[in-house]
PDB file of C-alpha atoms and ligand atoms in Angstrom:
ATOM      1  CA  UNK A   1      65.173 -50.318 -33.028  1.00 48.00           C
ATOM      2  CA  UNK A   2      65.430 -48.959 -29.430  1.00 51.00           C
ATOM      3  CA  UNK A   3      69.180 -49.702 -29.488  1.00 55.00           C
ATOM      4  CA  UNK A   4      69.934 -47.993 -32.438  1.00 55.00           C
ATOM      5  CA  UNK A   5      68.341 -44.804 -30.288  1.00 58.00           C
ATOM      6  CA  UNK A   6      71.022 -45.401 -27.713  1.00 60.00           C
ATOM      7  CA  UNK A   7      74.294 -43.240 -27.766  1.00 56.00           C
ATOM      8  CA  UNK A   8      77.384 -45.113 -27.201  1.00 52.00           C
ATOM      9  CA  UNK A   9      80.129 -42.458 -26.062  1.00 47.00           C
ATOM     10  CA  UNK A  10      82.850 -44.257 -26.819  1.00 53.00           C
ATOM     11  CA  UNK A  11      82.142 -45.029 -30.480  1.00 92.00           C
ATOM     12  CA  UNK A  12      80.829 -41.684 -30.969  1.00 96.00           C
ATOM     13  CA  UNK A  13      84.442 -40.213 -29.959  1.00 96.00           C
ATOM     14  CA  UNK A  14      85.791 -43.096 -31.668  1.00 96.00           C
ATOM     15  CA  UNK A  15      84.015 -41.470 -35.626  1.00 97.00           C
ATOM     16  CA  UNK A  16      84.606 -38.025 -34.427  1.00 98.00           C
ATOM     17  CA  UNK A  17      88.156 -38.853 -33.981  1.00 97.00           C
ATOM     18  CA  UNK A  18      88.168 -40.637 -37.473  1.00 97.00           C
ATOM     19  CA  UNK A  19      86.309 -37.763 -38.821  1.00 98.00           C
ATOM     20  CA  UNK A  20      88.999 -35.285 -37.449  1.00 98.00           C
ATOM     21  CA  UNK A  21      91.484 -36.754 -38.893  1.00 98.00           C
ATOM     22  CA  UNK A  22      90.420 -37.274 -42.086  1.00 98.00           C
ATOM     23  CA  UNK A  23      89.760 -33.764 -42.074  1.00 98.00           C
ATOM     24  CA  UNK A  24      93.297 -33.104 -41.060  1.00 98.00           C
ATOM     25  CA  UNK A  25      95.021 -35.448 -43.470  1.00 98.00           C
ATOM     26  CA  UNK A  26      92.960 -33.870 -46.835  1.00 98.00           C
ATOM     27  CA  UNK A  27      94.289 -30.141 -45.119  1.00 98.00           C
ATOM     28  CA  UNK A  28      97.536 -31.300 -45.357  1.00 98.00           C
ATOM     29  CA  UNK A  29      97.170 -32.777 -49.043  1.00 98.00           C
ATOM     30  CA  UNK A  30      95.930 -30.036 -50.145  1.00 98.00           C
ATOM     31  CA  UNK A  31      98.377 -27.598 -48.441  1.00 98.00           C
ATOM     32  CA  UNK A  32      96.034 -25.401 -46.445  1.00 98.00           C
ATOM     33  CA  UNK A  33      95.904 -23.751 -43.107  1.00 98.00           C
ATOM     34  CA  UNK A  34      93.877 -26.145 -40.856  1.00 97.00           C
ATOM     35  CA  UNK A  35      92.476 -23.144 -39.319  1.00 97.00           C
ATOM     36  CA  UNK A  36      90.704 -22.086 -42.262  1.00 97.00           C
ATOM     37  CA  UNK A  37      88.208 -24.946 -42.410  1.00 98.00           C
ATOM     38  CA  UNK A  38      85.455 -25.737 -39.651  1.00 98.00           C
ATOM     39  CA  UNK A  39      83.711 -28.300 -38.770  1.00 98.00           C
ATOM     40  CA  UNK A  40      79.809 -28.087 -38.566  1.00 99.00           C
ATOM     41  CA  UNK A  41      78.402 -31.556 -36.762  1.00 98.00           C
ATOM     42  CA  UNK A  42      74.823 -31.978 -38.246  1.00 98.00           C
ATOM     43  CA  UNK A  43      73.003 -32.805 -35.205  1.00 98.00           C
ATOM     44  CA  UNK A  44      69.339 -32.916 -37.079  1.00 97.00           C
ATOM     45  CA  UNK A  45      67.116 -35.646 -36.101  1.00 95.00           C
ATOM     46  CA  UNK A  46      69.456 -36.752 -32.751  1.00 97.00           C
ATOM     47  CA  UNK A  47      68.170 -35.882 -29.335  1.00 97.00           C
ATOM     48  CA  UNK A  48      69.781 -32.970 -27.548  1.00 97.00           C
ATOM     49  CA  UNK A  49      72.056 -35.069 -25.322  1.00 97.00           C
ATOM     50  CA  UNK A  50      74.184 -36.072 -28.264  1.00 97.00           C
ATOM     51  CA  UNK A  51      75.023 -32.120 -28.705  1.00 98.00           C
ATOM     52  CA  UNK A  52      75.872 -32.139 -25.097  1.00 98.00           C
ATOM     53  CA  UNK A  53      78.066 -35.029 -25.604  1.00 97.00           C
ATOM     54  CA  UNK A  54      79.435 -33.597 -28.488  1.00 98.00           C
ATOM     55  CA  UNK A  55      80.489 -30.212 -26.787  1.00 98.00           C
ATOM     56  CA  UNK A  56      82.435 -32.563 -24.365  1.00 98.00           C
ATOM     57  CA  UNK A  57      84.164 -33.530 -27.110  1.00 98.00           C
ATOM     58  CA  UNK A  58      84.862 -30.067 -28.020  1.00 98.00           C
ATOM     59  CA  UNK A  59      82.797 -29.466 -31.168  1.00 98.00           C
ATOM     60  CA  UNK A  60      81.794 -26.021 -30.552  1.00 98.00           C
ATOM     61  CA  UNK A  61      79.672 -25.744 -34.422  1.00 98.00           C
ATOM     62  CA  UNK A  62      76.317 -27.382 -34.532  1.00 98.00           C
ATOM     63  CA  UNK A  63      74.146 -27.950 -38.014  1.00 98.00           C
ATOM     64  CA  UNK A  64      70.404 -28.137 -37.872  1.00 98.00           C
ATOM     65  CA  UNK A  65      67.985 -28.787 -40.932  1.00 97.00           C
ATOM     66  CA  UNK A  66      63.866 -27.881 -39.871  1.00 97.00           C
ATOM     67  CA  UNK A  67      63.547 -25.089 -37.577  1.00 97.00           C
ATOM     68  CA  UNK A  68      60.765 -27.143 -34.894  1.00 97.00           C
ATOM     69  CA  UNK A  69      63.767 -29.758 -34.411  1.00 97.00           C
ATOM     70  CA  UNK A  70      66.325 -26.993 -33.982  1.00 98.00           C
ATOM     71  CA  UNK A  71      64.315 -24.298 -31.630  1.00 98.00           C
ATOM     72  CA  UNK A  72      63.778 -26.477 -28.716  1.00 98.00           C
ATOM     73  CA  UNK A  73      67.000 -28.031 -28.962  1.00 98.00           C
ATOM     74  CA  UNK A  74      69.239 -24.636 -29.101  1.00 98.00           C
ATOM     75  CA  UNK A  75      67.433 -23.242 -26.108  1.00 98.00           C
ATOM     76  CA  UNK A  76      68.106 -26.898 -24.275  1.00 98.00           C
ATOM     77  CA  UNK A  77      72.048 -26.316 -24.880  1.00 98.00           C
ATOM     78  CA  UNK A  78      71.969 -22.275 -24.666  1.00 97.00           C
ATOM     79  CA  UNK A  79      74.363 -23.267 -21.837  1.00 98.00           C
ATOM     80  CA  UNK A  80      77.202 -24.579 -23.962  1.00 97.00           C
ATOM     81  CA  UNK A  81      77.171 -21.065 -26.208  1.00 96.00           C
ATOM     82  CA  UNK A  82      77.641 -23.252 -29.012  1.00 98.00           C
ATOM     83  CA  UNK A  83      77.606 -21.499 -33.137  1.00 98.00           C
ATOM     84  CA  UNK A  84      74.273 -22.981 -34.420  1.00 98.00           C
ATOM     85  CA  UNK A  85      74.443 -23.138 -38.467  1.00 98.00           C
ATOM     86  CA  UNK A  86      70.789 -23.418 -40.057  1.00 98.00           C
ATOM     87  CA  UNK A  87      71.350 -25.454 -43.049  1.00 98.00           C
ATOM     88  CA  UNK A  88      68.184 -26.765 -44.539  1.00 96.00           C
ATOM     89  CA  UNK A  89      65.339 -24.910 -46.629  1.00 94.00           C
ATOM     90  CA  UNK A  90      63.875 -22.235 -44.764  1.00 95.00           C
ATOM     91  CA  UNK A  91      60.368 -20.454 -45.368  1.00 94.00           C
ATOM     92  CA  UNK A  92      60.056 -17.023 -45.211  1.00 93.00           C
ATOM     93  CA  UNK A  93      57.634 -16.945 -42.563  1.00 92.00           C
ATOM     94  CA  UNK A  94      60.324 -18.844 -40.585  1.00 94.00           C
ATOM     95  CA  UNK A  95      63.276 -16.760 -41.351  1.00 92.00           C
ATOM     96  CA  UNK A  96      63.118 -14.442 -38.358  1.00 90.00           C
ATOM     97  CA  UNK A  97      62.315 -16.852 -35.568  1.00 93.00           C
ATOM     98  CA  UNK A  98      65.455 -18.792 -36.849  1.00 95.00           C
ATOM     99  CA  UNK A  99      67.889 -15.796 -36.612  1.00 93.00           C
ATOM    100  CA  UNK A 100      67.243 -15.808 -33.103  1.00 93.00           C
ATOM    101  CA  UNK A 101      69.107 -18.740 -32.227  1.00 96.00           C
ATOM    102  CA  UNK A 102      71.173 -19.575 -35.590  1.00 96.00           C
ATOM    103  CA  UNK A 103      73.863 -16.894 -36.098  1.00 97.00           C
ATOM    104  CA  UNK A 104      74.505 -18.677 -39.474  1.00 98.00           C
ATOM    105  CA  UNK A 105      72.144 -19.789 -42.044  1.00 97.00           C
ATOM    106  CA  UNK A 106      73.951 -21.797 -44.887  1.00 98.00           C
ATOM    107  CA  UNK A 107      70.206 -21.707 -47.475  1.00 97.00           C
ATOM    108  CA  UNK A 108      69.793 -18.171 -48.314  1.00 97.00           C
ATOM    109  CA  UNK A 109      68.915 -19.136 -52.473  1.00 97.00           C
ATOM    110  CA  UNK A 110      66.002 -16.421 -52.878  1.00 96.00           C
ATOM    111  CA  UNK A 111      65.188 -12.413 -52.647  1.00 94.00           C
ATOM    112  CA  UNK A 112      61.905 -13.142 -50.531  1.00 93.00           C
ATOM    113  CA  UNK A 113      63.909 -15.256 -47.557  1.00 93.00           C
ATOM    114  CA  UNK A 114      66.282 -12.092 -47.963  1.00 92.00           C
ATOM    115  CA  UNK A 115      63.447  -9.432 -47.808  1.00 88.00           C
ATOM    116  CA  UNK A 116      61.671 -11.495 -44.651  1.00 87.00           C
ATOM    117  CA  UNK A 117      65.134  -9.982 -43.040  1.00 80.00           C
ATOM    118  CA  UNK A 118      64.398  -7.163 -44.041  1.00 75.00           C
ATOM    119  CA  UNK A 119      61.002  -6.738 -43.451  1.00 63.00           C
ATOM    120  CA  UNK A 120      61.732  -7.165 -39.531  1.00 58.00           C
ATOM    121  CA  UNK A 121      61.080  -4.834 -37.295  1.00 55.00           C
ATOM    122  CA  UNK A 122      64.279  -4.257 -34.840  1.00 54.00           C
ATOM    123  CA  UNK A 123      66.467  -5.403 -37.341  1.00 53.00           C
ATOM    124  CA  UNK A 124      69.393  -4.781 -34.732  1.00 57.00           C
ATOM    125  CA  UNK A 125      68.177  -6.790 -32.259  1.00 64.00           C
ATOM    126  CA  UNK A 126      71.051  -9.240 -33.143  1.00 69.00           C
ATOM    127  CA  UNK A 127      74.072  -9.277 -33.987  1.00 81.00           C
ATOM    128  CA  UNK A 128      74.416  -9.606 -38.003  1.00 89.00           C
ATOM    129  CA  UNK A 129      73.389 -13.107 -39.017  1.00 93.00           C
ATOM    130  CA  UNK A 130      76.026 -14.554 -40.911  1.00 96.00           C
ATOM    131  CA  UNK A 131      74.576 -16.173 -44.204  1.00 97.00           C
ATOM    132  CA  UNK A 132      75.675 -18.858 -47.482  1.00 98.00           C
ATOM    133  CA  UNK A 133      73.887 -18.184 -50.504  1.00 98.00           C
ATOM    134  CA  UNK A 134      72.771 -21.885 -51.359  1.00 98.00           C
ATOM    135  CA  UNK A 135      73.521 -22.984 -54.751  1.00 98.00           C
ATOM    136  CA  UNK A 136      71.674 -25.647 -57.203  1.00 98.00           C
ATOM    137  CA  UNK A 137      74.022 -27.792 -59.212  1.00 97.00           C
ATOM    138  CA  UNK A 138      71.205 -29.385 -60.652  1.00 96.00           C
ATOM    139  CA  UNK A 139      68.751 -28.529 -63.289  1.00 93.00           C
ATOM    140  CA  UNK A 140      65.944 -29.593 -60.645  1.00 92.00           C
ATOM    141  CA  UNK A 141      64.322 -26.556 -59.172  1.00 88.00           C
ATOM    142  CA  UNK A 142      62.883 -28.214 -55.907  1.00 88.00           C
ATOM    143  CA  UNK A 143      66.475 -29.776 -54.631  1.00 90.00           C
ATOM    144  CA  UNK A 144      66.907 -25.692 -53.667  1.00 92.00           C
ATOM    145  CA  UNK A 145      69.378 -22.881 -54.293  1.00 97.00           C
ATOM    146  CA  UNK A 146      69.913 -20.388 -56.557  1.00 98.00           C
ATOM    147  CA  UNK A 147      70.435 -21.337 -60.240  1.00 96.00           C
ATOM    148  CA  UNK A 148      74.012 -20.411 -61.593  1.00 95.00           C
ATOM    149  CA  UNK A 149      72.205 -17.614 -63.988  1.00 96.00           C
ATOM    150  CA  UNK A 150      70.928 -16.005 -60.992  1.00 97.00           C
ATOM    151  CA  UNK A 151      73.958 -15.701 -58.387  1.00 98.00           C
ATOM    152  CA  UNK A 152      75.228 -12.385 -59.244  1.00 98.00           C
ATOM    153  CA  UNK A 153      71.652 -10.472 -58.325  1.00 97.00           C
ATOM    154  CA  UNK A 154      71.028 -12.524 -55.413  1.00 97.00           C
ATOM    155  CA  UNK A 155      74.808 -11.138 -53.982  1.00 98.00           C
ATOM    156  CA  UNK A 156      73.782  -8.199 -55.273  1.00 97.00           C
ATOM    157  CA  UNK A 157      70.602  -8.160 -52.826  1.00 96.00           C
ATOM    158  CA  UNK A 158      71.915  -9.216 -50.259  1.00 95.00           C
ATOM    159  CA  UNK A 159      74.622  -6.287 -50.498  1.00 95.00           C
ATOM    160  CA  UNK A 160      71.620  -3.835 -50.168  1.00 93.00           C
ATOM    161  CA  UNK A 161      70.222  -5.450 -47.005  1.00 90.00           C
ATOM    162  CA  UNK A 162      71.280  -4.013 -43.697  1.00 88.00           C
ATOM    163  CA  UNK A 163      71.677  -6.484 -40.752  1.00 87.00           C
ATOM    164  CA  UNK A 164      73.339  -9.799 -42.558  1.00 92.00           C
ATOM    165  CA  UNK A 165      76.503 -10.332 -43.124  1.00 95.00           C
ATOM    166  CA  UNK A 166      77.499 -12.106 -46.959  1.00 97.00           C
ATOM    167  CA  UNK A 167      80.013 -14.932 -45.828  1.00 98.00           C
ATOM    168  CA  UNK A 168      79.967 -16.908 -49.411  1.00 98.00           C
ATOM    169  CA  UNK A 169      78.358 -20.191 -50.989  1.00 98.00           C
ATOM    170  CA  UNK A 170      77.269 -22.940 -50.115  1.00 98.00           C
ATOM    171  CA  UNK A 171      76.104 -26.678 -51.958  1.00 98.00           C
ATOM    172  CA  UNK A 172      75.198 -30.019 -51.708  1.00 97.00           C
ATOM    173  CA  UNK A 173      76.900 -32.584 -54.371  1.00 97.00           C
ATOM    174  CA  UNK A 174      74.697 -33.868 -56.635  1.00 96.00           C
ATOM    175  CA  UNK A 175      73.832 -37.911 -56.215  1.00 93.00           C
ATOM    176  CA  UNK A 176      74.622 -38.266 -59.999  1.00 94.00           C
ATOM    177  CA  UNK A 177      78.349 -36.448 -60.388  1.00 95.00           C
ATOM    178  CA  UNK A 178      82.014 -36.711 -58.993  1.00 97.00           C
ATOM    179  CA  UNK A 179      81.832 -34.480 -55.607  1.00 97.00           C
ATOM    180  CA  UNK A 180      84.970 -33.611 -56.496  1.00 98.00           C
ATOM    181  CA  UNK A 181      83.947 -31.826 -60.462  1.00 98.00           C
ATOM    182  CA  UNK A 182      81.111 -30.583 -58.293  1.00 98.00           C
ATOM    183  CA  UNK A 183      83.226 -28.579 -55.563  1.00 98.00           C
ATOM    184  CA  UNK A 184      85.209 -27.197 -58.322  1.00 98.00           C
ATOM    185  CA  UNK A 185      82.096 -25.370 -59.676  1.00 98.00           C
ATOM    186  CA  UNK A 186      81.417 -23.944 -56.351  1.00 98.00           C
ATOM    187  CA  UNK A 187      84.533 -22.987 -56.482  1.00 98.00           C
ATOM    188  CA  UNK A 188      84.034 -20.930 -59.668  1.00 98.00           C
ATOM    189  CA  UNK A 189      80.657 -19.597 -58.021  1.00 98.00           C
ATOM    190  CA  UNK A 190      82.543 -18.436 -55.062  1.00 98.00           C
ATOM    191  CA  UNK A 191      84.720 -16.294 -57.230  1.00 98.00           C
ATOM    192  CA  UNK A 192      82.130 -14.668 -58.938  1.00 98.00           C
ATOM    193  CA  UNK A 193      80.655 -13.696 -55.494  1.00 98.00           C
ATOM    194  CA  UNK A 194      83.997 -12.547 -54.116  1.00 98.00           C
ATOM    195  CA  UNK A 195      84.842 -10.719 -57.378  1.00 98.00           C
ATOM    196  CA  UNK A 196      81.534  -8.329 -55.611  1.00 98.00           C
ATOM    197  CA  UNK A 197      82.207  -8.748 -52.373  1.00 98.00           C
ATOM    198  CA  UNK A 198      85.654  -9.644 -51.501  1.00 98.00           C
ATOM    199  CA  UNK A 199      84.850 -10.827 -47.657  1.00 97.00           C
ATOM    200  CA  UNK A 200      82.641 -13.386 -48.934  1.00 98.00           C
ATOM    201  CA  UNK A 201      85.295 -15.930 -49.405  1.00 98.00           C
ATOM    202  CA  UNK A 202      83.744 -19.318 -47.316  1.00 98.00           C
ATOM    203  CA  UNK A 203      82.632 -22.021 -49.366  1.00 99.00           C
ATOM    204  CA  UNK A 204      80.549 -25.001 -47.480  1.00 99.00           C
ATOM    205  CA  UNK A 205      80.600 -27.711 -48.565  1.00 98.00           C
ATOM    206  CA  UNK A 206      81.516 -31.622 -48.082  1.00 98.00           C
ATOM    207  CA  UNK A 207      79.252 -33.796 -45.906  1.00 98.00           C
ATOM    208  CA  UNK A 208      79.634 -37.184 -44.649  1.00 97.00           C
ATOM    209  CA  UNK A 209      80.849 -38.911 -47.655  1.00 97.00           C
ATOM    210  CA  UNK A 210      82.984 -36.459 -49.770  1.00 98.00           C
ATOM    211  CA  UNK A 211      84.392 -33.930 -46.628  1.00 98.00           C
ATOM    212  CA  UNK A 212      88.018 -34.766 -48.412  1.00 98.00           C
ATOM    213  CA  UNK A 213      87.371 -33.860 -52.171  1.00 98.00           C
ATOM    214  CA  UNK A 214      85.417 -30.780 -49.978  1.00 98.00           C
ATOM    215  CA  UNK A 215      88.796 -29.856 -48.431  1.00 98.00           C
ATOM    216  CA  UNK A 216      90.834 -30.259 -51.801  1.00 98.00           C
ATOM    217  CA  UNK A 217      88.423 -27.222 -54.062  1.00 98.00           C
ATOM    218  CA  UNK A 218      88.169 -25.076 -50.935  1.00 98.00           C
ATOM    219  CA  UNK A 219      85.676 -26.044 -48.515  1.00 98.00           C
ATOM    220  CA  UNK A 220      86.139 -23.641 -45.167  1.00 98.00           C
ATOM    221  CA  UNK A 221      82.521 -25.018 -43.870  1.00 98.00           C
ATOM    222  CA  UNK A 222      82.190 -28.695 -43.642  1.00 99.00           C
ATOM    223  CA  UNK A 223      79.043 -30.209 -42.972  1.00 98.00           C
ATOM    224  CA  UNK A 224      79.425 -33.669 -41.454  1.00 98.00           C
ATOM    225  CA  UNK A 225      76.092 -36.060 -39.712  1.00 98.00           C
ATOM    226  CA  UNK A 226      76.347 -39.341 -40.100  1.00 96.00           C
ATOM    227  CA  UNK A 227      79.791 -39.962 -40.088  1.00 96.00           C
ATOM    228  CA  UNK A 228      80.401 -38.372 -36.706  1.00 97.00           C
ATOM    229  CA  UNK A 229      76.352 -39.190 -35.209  1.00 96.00           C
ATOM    230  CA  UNK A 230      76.029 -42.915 -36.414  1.00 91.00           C
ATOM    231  CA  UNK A 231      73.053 -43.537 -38.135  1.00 75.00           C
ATOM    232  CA  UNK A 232      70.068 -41.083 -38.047  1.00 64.00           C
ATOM    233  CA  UNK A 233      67.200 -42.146 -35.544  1.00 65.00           C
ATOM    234  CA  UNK A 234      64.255 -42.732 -38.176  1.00 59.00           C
ATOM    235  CA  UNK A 235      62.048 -39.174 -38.094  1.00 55.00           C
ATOM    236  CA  UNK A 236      58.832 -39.005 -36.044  1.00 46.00           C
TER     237      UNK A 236
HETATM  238  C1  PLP B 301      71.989 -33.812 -43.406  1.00 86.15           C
HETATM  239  C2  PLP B 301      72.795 -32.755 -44.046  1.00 86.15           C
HETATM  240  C3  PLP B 301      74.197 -32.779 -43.970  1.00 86.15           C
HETATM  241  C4  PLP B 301      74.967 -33.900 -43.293  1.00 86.15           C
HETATM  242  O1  PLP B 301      74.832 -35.064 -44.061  1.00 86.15           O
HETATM  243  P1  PLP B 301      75.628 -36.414 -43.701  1.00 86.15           P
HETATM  244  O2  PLP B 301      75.624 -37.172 -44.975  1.00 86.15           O
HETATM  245  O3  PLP B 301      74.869 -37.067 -42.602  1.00 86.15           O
HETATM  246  O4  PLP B 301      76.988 -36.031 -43.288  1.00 86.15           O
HETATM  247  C5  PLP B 301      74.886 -31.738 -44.559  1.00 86.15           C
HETATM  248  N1  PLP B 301      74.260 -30.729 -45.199  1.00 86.15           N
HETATM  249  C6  PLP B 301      72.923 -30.682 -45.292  1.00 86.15           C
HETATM  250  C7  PLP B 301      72.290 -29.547 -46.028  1.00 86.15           C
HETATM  251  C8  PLP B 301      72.141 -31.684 -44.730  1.00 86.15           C
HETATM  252  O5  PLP B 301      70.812 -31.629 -44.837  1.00 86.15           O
END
C-alpha cells in the first residue's frame, strides 16, 4: 500500500506526456486550434507535492472535487499562481469559501448554489468567478446537474447575477452510453446556452478515459486524474 502512496517523477512525466499527446493527436483529427482546449489535471485525493511536481511540468490548471481536500492544498501551492477549477458537488453553505481560492467552478446545476453568490456580502471582493453549469445526462437526480428541461432558466439566472461570469457546460459521461453520443448532447446543450449568451461557448468535458471522443464534439475543458496521477491513493 505505502508504495502505491509514493510519486515516481519519471513515470508521472512519462502519462502526462502520453496524456499530452493524445490530446494533441484527437486536436488534429478533429481539425481544431490546440489553443482552444485546456487541460485541467484532477489533483483530488493526491497530496500537495504532486501539484508541485506537476507545475514543474508546466500544468498551470488544477481540478479539485470536496472543498476540505482543496482549501488547504490551494493555500500550500498559492506560490505557483496556478487556475484552480472546483469540479465536484458543492453545497451552498460552501459556495463562498470556495470562490476564494477556485476562480472556476465547473458544478453550478441549481438557483440556490447561484443565489449563495449572491447572497454574499462584498460580492466584488474577487474577481468574477468563472462558472460551468453542470449537466445530468441521466434520468438519476443524485449523479448532479441540471436536467435538460431546466437549462434555459438556470442560464437565465445566472444572467441576472452580478459577480460570475457564464463560461458554458459542463458533464460527466454516463457509465452506461458511448462518451462519444454523450458529448454530442452537450454539444446541443451548449448551443442552447450560447443561443442566450453568446460568450458562453466552453464545453468540459472528457476525463481520463474518453478525453479524445471529448476533443472530437467540442470539449475546450478537459478534465483528466488518473491518467496523468496514477492511481488514486484510497480516501481517508
Ligand atoms: C475525478 C473526476 C475527474 C477525473 O477523472 P479521471 O477518470 O481520474 O480522469 C473529472 N471530472 C470530475 C467531475 C471528477 O470528479
Amino acid at each position: 500500500m505505502t508504495a502505491s502512496l509514493m510519486v515516481d517523477a519519471p513515470a508521472l512525466s512519462e502519462r502526462l506526456a502520453v496524456v499530452r499527446a493524445g490530446i494533441a493527436d484527437a486536436v488534429a483529427t478533429a481539425g481544431r486550434d490546440p489553443a482552444e482546449v485546456t487541460l485541467i489535471v484532477v489533483t483530488k485525493f493526491q497530496p500537495a507535492s504532486l501539484g508541485r511536481e506537476l507545475a514543474a511540468l508546466g500544468v498551470r490548471d488544477f481540478g479539485e472535487n470536496r472543498h476540505q481536500d482543496a482549501q488547504p492544498k490551494a493555500a500550500e501551492l498559492a506560490d505557483l499562481g496556478a487556475t484552480w477549477h472546483f469540479v465536484g458537488q458543492l453545497q451552498s453553505k460552501k459556495a463562498r469559501q470556495v470562490r476564494a481560492y477556485c476562480r472556476v467552478i465547473h458544478s453550478v446545476d441549481r438557483e440556490s448554489l447561484i443565489d449563495a453568490f449572491t447572497s454574499e456580502a462584498g460580492v466584488n471582493e474577487h474577481p468574477p468567478t468563472e462558472i460551468f453549469l453542470q449537466l445530468n445526462l441521466t434520468d438519476d437526480p443524485s449523479r448532479g446537474g441540471v436536467s435538460d428541461s431546466g437549462l434555459e432558466s438556470l442560464v437565465e439566472r445566472v444572467l441576472a447575477v452580478p459577480g460570475i461570469a457564464l463560461r458554458g457546460v459542463m458533464a460527466v459521461a454516463p457509465l452506461d452510453e458511448e462518451p462519444r453520443s454523450a458529448f454530442a448532447r452537450v454539444r446541443a446543450a451548449s448551443e442552447r446556452v450560447a443561443a442566450l449568451a453568446p460568450d458562453a461557448t466552453a464545453i468540459s468535458m472528457g476525463m481520463s478515459g474518453d478525453y479524445a471522443e471529448a476533443i472530437l464534439e467540442g470539449a475546450t475543458h478537459l478534465r483528466v486524474g488518473s491518467a496523468i496521477t496514477g492511481n488514486r491513493p484510497v480516501a481517508g
